[in-house]
Amino acid sequence: MPSILYAAEIMNSTRPLIIVFALLLIVFTGTVVQAEDKSLLKPVDEATQNPSFFVFRARLIEAIANRDAKHLLSIVDPGIINETGEDALIKGIAGFREEWKPEAKDSKIWGELGKVLSMGGKFKDGGKNFQAPYVSACFPEALDLFEHSAILGEKVRLRKEPRNDAEVVATLSWDIVKMPLQSDEDGKTEEWKEVTTMDGRKGYVSSSYVFNMDSYTAIFEFRSGRWMMIMFAAGC
């Protein structure tokens, strides 16, 4: 199973669309059904359920690979929401351009939006819109987004101490885990995250496998005969 970091690297490449999209489909092969276990967040990608959205997303992925600001801005809704919560004041294309500066080839939008799209997603509101990544779209509403994270991968080692040779407490596969307040002491949070599983096991996981729920989410909606991105914001 390719890692999320690998998927992000794919998004930053300039390979032809057919290669990029084929690799993304590999990530989600055989994992299109959400597990009933509410402590797990197995990969889900429902894009194939709607041909028009499937084609729309493929074209957007190509634009991201080519750093095509013109195409990106063409699918940004005039009233796009760029922030959430009490600070949701910056709206519209002007705010989006000010925040991301998509005309710049080194804009962070290419990596962030590329990563979001590489992680699949789910149709919401009766199929009226599509939310990505799947992690935020499928996250249980009863859990606090800022107190939990998701382990993205299979048989990820939960270690007793934050080092590669530490005892393995358990292996985790797509688990939702609780997150304590992190400390920057000794730089441990750079490579390791302290987590507690939903059944109470504690330990450390390599940061590369941990998806923080305050990461970016994109929402697309079919409006006036075309798909538009109506939100791209963190912490939702």
Short mmCIF file of N, CA, C and O in Angstrom, two decimals, residues 30-125:
data_model
loop_
_atom_site.label_atom_id
_atom_site.label_comp_id
_atom_site.label_asym_id
_atom_site.label_seq_id
_atom_site.Cartn_x
_atom_site.Cartn_y
_atom_site.Cartn_z
N GLY A 30 -9.64 -1.98 -3.97
CA GLY A 30 -10.16 -2.90 -2.96
C GLY A 30 -10.51 -2.23 -1.65
O GLY A 30 -10.77 -2.93 -0.67
N THR A 31 -10.55 -0.90 -1.60
CA THR A 31 -10.83 -0.25 -0.32
C THR A 31 -11.91 0.81 -0.47
O THR A 31 -11.83 1.88 0.09
N VAL A 32 -12.94 0.49 -1.24
CA VAL A 32 -13.97 1.48 -1.50
C VAL A 32 -15.14 1.38 -0.53
O VAL A 32 -16.08 2.15 -0.61
N VAL A 33 -15.10 0.46 0.39
CA VAL A 33 -16.18 0.31 1.34
C VAL A 33 -15.71 0.71 2.73
O VAL A 33 -14.73 0.17 3.24
N GLN A 34 -16.41 1.64 3.35
CA GLN A 34 -16.03 2.10 4.68
C GLN A 34 -16.30 1.01 5.71
O GLN A 34 -17.37 0.39 5.73
N ALA A 35 -15.34 0.77 6.57
CA ALA A 35 -15.49 -0.24 7.60
C ALA A 35 -16.55 0.19 8.61
O ALA A 35 -16.71 1.36 8.91
N GLU A 36 -17.30 -0.80 9.14
CA GLU A 36 -18.32 -0.50 10.14
C GLU A 36 -17.70 -0.14 11.47
O GLU A 36 -18.31 0.55 12.28
N ASP A 37 -16.51 -0.64 11.75
CA ASP A 37 -15.83 -0.33 12.99
C ASP A 37 -15.53 1.16 13.04
O ASP A 37 -14.75 1.68 12.25
N LYS A 38 -16.16 1.86 13.98
CA LYS A 38 -16.03 3.31 14.06
C LYS A 38 -14.65 3.76 14.53
O LYS A 38 -14.36 4.95 14.55
N SER A 39 -13.80 2.82 14.94
CA SER A 39 -12.45 3.19 15.35
C SER A 39 -11.47 3.09 14.20
O SER A 39 -10.29 3.33 14.37
N LEU A 40 -11.97 2.74 13.01
CA LEU A 40 -11.12 2.61 11.84
C LEU A 40 -11.57 3.58 10.74
O LEU A 40 -12.75 3.91 10.64
N LEU A 41 -10.61 4.00 9.93
CA LEU A 41 -10.91 4.87 8.79
C LEU A 41 -10.22 4.30 7.55
O LEU A 41 -9.24 4.86 7.05
N LYS A 42 -10.73 3.17 7.07
CA LYS A 42 -10.15 2.58 5.87
C LYS A 42 -10.39 3.48 4.66
O LYS A 42 -11.39 4.18 4.58
N PRO A 43 -9.45 3.48 3.70
CA PRO A 43 -9.57 4.35 2.53
C PRO A 43 -10.88 4.17 1.77
O PRO A 43 -11.36 3.06 1.58
N VAL A 44 -11.45 5.28 1.36
CA VAL A 44 -12.70 5.30 0.60
C VAL A 44 -12.54 6.29 -0.55
O VAL A 44 -12.02 7.39 -0.36
N ASP A 45 -12.97 5.90 -1.75
CA ASP A 45 -12.98 6.84 -2.87
C ASP A 45 -14.22 6.57 -3.72
O ASP A 45 -14.28 5.58 -4.44
N GLU A 46 -15.20 7.46 -3.62
CA GLU A 46 -16.46 7.27 -4.32
C GLU A 46 -16.54 8.03 -5.64
O GLU A 46 -17.59 8.09 -6.27
N ALA A 47 -15.43 8.60 -6.09
CA ALA A 47 -15.44 9.43 -7.29
C ALA A 47 -15.98 8.70 -8.51
O ALA A 47 -16.64 9.30 -9.37
N THR A 48 -15.73 7.40 -8.60
CA THR A 48 -16.17 6.64 -9.77
C THR A 48 -17.69 6.50 -9.83
O THR A 48 -18.23 6.10 -10.86
N GLN A 49 -18.37 6.83 -8.75
CA GLN A 49 -19.83 6.72 -8.73
C GLN A 49 -20.49 7.82 -9.57
O GLN A 49 -21.68 7.72 -9.89
N ASN A 50 -19.74 8.86 -9.89
CA ASN A 50 -20.28 9.96 -10.69
C ASN A 50 -19.29 10.26 -11.82
O ASN A 50 -18.25 10.88 -11.59
N PRO A 51 -19.59 9.82 -13.06
CA PRO A 51 -18.65 10.00 -14.17
C PRO A 51 -18.22 11.44 -14.39
O PRO A 51 -17.06 11.71 -14.70
N SER A 52 -19.15 12.39 -14.24
CA SER A 52 -18.78 13.79 -14.50
C SER A 52 -17.78 14.28 -13.47
O SER A 52 -16.84 15.02 -13.81
N PHE A 53 -17.95 13.87 -12.22
CA PHE A 53 -16.97 14.29 -11.22
C PHE A 53 -15.65 13.57 -11.42
O PHE A 53 -14.59 14.15 -11.22
N PHE A 54 -15.71 12.31 -11.80
CA PHE A 54 -14.49 11.54 -12.03
C PHE A 54 -13.61 12.22 -13.08
O PHE A 54 -12.40 12.37 -12.91
N VAL A 55 -14.25 12.67 -14.17
CA VAL A 55 -13.51 13.36 -15.24
C VAL A 55 -13.02 14.72 -14.74
O VAL A 55 -11.88 15.12 -15.02
N PHE A 56 -13.86 15.43 -14.01
CA PHE A 56 -13.48 16.73 -13.45
C PHE A 56 -12.25 16.60 -12.56
O PHE A 56 -11.30 17.38 -12.67
N ARG A 57 -12.25 15.61 -11.69
CA ARG A 57 -11.11 15.44 -10.78
C ARG A 57 -9.85 15.06 -11.54
O ARG A 57 -8.75 15.53 -11.22
N ALA A 58 -10.00 14.22 -12.56
CA ALA A 58 -8.84 13.82 -13.36
C ALA A 58 -8.19 15.04 -14.01
O ALA A 58 -6.97 15.18 -14.04
N ARG A 59 -9.04 15.94 -14.53
CA ARG A 59 -8.50 17.15 -15.17
C ARG A 59 -7.85 18.06 -14.14
O ARG A 59 -6.81 18.68 -14.43
N LEU A 60 -8.40 18.13 -12.95
CA LEU A 60 -7.81 18.95 -11.91
C LEU A 60 -6.48 18.39 -11.45
O LEU A 60 -5.52 19.13 -11.19
N ILE A 61 -6.39 17.08 -11.35
CA ILE A 61 -5.12 16.44 -10.99
C ILE A 61 -4.05 16.75 -12.03
O ILE A 61 -2.89 17.03 -11.70
N GLU A 62 -4.44 16.73 -13.30
CA GLU A 62 -3.50 17.08 -14.36
C GLU A 62 -3.04 18.52 -14.22
O GLU A 62 -1.85 18.84 -14.39
N ALA A 63 -3.98 19.42 -13.92
CA ALA A 63 -3.64 20.84 -13.75
C ALA A 63 -2.68 21.03 -12.59
O ALA A 63 -1.76 21.86 -12.65
N ILE A 64 -2.87 20.29 -11.52
CA ILE A 64 -1.98 20.38 -10.37
C ILE A 64 -0.57 19.92 -10.75
O ILE A 64 0.43 20.56 -10.40
N ALA A 65 -0.50 18.82 -11.48
CA ALA A 65 0.80 18.31 -11.91
C ALA A 65 1.54 19.31 -12.80
O ALA A 65 2.76 19.42 -12.75
N ASN A 66 0.77 20.08 -13.58
CA ASN A 66 1.37 21.06 -14.51
C ASN A 66 1.44 22.47 -13.95
O ASN A 66 1.83 23.40 -14.65
N ARG A 67 1.04 22.63 -12.69
CA ARG A 67 1.01 23.97 -12.06
C ARG A 67 0.19 24.94 -12.91
O ARG A 67 0.58 26.08 -13.15
N ASP A 68 -0.98 24.48 -13.35
CA ASP A 68 -1.84 25.26 -14.25
C ASP A 68 -2.77 26.15 -13.44
O ASP A 68 -3.90 25.75 -13.10
N ALA A 69 -2.32 27.36 -13.15
CA ALA A 69 -3.10 28.28 -12.31
C ALA A 69 -4.40 28.69 -13.00
O ALA A 69 -5.43 28.88 -12.34
N LYS A 70 -4.37 28.85 -14.31
CA LYS A 70 -5.57 29.26 -15.05
C LYS A 70 -6.69 28.26 -14.86
O LYS A 70 -7.84 28.64 -14.59
N HIS A 71 -6.38 26.98 -15.01
CA HIS A 71 -7.42 25.97 -14.84
C HIS A 71 -7.88 25.91 -13.38
O HIS A 71 -9.09 25.80 -13.12
N LEU A 72 -6.94 25.96 -12.45
CA LEU A 72 -7.31 25.91 -11.04
C LEU A 72 -8.29 27.03 -10.69
O LEU A 72 -9.33 26.79 -10.08
N LEU A 73 -7.97 28.24 -11.09
CA LEU A 73 -8.83 29.38 -10.77
C LEU A 73 -10.19 29.28 -11.48
O LEU A 73 -11.19 29.81 -10.98
N SER A 74 -10.23 28.57 -12.60
CA SER A 74 -11.49 28.44 -13.33
C SER A 74 -12.49 27.55 -12.60
O SER A 74 -13.70 27.62 -12.88
N ILE A 75 -12.01 26.71 -11.68
CA ILE A 75 -12.92 25.81 -10.96
C ILE A 75 -13.13 26.27 -9.51
O ILE A 75 -13.80 25.59 -8.74
N VAL A 76 -12.56 27.41 -9.16
CA VAL A 76 -12.77 27.97 -7.81
C VAL A 76 -14.07 28.76 -7.81
O VAL A 76 -14.25 29.69 -8.60
N ASP A 77 -14.99 28.40 -6.93
CA ASP A 77 -16.27 29.08 -6.85
C ASP A 77 -16.08 30.54 -6.42
O ASP A 77 -15.23 30.83 -5.58
N PRO A 78 -16.86 31.47 -6.98
CA PRO A 78 -16.72 32.89 -6.60
C PRO A 78 -16.85 33.14 -5.10
O PRO A 78 -16.25 34.07 -4.58
N GLY A 79 -17.60 32.29 -4.42
CA GLY A 79 -17.77 32.47 -2.97
C GLY A 79 -17.05 31.43 -2.15
O GLY A 79 -17.50 31.08 -1.05
N ILE A 80 -15.93 30.92 -2.66
CA ILE A 80 -15.21 29.86 -1.96
C ILE A 80 -14.89 30.24 -0.52
O ILE A 80 -14.52 31.38 -0.22
N ILE A 81 -15.05 29.29 0.37
CA ILE A 81 -14.72 29.48 1.78
C ILE A 81 -13.27 29.06 1.99
O ILE A 81 -12.89 27.93 1.70
N ASN A 82 -12.47 29.98 2.50
CA ASN A 82 -11.04 29.73 2.69
C ASN A 82 -10.66 29.47 4.14
O ASN A 82 -9.54 29.05 4.41
N GLU A 83 -11.57 29.74 5.05
CA GLU A 83 -11.32 29.50 6.47
C GLU A 83 -12.59 28.94 7.10
O GLU A 83 -13.69 29.11 6.57
N THR A 84 -12.44 28.31 8.25
CA THR A 84 -13.59 27.75 8.96
C THR A 84 -13.66 28.31 10.37
O THR A 84 -12.78 29.02 10.83
N GLY A 85 -14.74 27.94 11.05
CA GLY A 85 -14.90 28.37 12.45
C GLY A 85 -15.19 29.86 12.56
O GLY A 85 -15.71 30.51 11.66
N GLU A 86 -14.83 30.43 13.69
CA GLU A 86 -15.11 31.83 13.97
C GLU A 86 -14.33 32.77 13.04
O GLU A 86 -14.70 33.93 12.87
N ASP A 87 -13.26 32.26 12.45
CA ASP A 87 -12.42 33.10 11.58
C ASP A 87 -12.79 32.98 10.10
O ASP A 87 -12.04 33.41 9.24
N ALA A 88 -13.95 32.38 9.82
CA ALA A 88 -14.35 32.17 8.44
C ALA A 88 -14.82 33.48 7.80
O ALA A 88 -15.98 33.67 7.47
N LEU A 89 -13.90 34.39 7.65
CA LEU A 89 -14.21 35.71 7.11
C LEU A 89 -13.68 35.92 5.70
O LEU A 89 -14.21 36.73 4.95
N ILE A 90 -12.61 35.21 5.36
CA ILE A 90 -12.01 35.37 4.04
C ILE A 90 -12.72 34.44 3.06
O ILE A 90 -12.61 33.24 3.17
N LYS A 91 -13.46 35.04 2.14
CA LYS A 91 -14.18 34.25 1.15
C LYS A 91 -13.87 34.77 -0.25
O LYS A 91 -13.37 35.86 -0.43
N GLY A 92 -14.19 33.97 -1.23
CA GLY A 92 -14.07 34.41 -2.60
C GLY A 92 -12.71 34.16 -3.23
O GLY A 92 -11.74 33.82 -2.56
N ILE A 93 -12.68 34.32 -4.54
CA ILE A 93 -11.45 34.08 -5.30
C ILE A 93 -10.34 35.03 -4.88
O ILE A 93 -9.17 34.64 -4.80
N ALA A 94 -10.69 36.28 -4.57
CA ALA A 94 -9.66 37.24 -4.15
C ALA A 94 -8.95 36.75 -2.89
O ALA A 94 -7.72 36.82 -2.80
N GLY A 95 -9.71 36.26 -1.94
CA GLY A 95 -9.11 35.73 -0.72
C GLY A 95 -8.29 34.49 -0.98
O GLY A 95 -7.23 34.29 -0.39
N PHE A 96 -8.79 33.64 -1.88
CA PHE A 96 -8.07 32.42 -2.25
C PHE A 96 -6.73 32.76 -2.89
O PHE A 96 -5.70 32.19 -2.54
N ARG A 97 -6.75 33.72 -3.81
CA ARG A 97 -5.51 34.10 -4.50
C ARG A 97 -4.53 34.78 -3.54
O ARG A 97 -3.31 34.56 -3.63
N GLU A 98 -5.05 35.56 -2.62
CA GLU A 98 -4.18 36.21 -1.64
C GLU A 98 -3.52 35.18 -0.73
O GLU A 98 -2.33 35.30 -0.39
N GLU A 99 -4.29 34.17 -0.34
CA GLU A 99 -3.78 33.15 0.57
C GLU A 99 -2.77 32.24 -0.11
O GLU A 99 -1.73 31.91 0.47
N TRP A 100 -3.05 31.81 -1.36
CA TRP A 100 -2.27 30.76 -1.98
C TRP A 100 -1.33 31.21 -3.10
O TRP A 100 -0.39 30.50 -3.44
N LYS A 101 -1.61 32.34 -3.72
CA LYS A 101 -0.77 32.84 -4.82
C LYS A 101 -0.52 31.74 -5.86
O LYS A 101 0.63 31.34 -6.13
N PRO A 102 -1.59 31.20 -6.46
CA PRO A 102 -1.46 30.05 -7.36
C PRO A 102 -0.67 30.33 -8.62
O PRO A 102 -0.21 29.39 -9.28
N GLU A 103 -0.50 31.60 -9.01
CA GLU A 103 0.29 31.89 -10.20
C GLU A 103 1.77 31.54 -10.01
O GLU A 103 2.50 31.37 -10.98
N ALA A 104 2.19 31.41 -8.76
CA ALA A 104 3.58 31.04 -8.48
C ALA A 104 3.76 29.52 -8.61
O ALA A 104 2.98 28.75 -8.04
N LYS A 105 4.77 29.12 -9.35
CA LYS A 105 5.00 27.68 -9.55
C LYS A 105 5.34 26.97 -8.25
O LYS A 105 5.11 25.77 -8.12
N ASP A 106 5.91 27.72 -7.27
CA ASP A 106 6.27 27.09 -6.01
C ASP A 106 5.20 27.32 -4.94
O ASP A 106 5.44 27.12 -3.75
N SER A 107 3.98 27.72 -5.37
CA SER A 107 2.89 27.92 -4.42
C SER A 107 2.61 26.63 -3.66
O SER A 107 2.64 25.53 -4.23
N LYS A 108 2.29 26.75 -2.39
CA LYS A 108 1.99 25.58 -1.56
C LYS A 108 0.66 24.93 -1.93
O LYS A 108 0.38 23.81 -1.51
N ILE A 109 -0.16 25.64 -2.71
CA ILE A 109 -1.46 25.07 -3.10
C ILE A 109 -1.30 23.78 -3.86
O ILE A 109 -2.10 22.84 -3.72
N TRP A 110 -0.24 23.67 -4.66
CA TRP A 110 -0.06 22.48 -5.49
C TRP A 110 0.18 21.24 -4.63
O TRP A 110 -0.39 20.17 -4.90
N GLY A 111 1.00 21.38 -3.61
CA GLY A 111 1.25 20.24 -2.73
C GLY A 111 0.06 19.92 -1.85
O GLY A 111 -0.31 18.75 -1.69
N GLU A 112 -0.57 20.96 -1.27
CA GLU A 112 -1.67 20.73 -0.34
C GLU A 112 -2.90 20.17 -1.04
O GLU A 112 -3.49 19.19 -0.60
N LEU A 113 -3.32 20.80 -2.13
CA LEU A 113 -4.50 20.31 -2.85
C LEU A 113 -4.21 18.97 -3.50
O LEU A 113 -5.08 18.09 -3.54
N GLY A 114 -2.99 18.79 -3.98
CA GLY A 114 -2.63 17.50 -4.56
C GLY A 114 -2.72 16.38 -3.55
O GLY A 114 -3.23 15.29 -3.85
N LYS A 115 -2.25 16.64 -2.34
CA LYS A 115 -2.32 15.62 -1.28
C LYS A 115 -3.76 15.29 -0.94
O LYS A 115 -4.12 14.12 -0.76
N VAL A 116 -4.59 16.33 -0.85
CA VAL A 116 -6.00 16.12 -0.53
C VAL A 116 -6.68 15.24 -1.58
O VAL A 116 -7.38 14.28 -1.24
N LEU A 117 -6.46 15.53 -2.85
CA LEU A 117 -7.10 14.76 -3.91
C LEU A 117 -6.55 13.34 -4.02
O LEU A 117 -7.24 12.42 -4.47
N SER A 118 -5.30 13.15 -3.62
CA SER A 118 -4.69 11.82 -3.71
C SER A 118 -5.26 10.85 -2.69
O SER A 118 -5.04 9.64 -2.78
N MET A 119 -6.02 11.37 -1.72
CA MET A 119 -6.51 10.54 -0.62
C MET A 119 -7.98 10.19 -0.75
O MET A 119 -8.64 9.84 0.23
N GLY A 120 -8.51 10.25 -1.97
CA GLY A 120 -9.89 9.83 -2.17
C GLY A 120 -10.89 10.76 -1.51
O GLY A 120 -10.56 11.85 -1.06
N GLY A 121 -12.13 10.32 -1.42
CA GLY A 121 -13.15 11.15 -0.82
C GLY A 121 -14.51 10.49 -0.88
O GLY A 121 -14.65 9.34 -1.30
N LYS A 122 -15.53 11.25 -0.50
CA LYS A 122 -16.87 10.69 -0.34
C LYS A 122 -17.91 11.73 -0.75
O LYS A 122 -17.76 12.92 -0.46
N PHE A 123 -18.96 11.28 -1.41
CA PHE A 123 -20.07 12.17 -1.73
C PHE A 123 -20.92 12.40 -0.47
O PHE A 123 -21.17 11.47 0.30
N LYS A 124 -21.33 13.65 -0.29
CA LYS A 124 -22.10 14.03 0.88
C LYS A 124 -23.41 14.68 0.43
O LYS A 124 -23.58 15.03 -0.73
N ASP A 125 -24.31 14.88 1.40
CA ASP A 125 -25.59 15.55 1.13
C ASP A 125 -26.32 14.92 -0.06
O ASP A 125 -26.76 15.62 -0.99
#
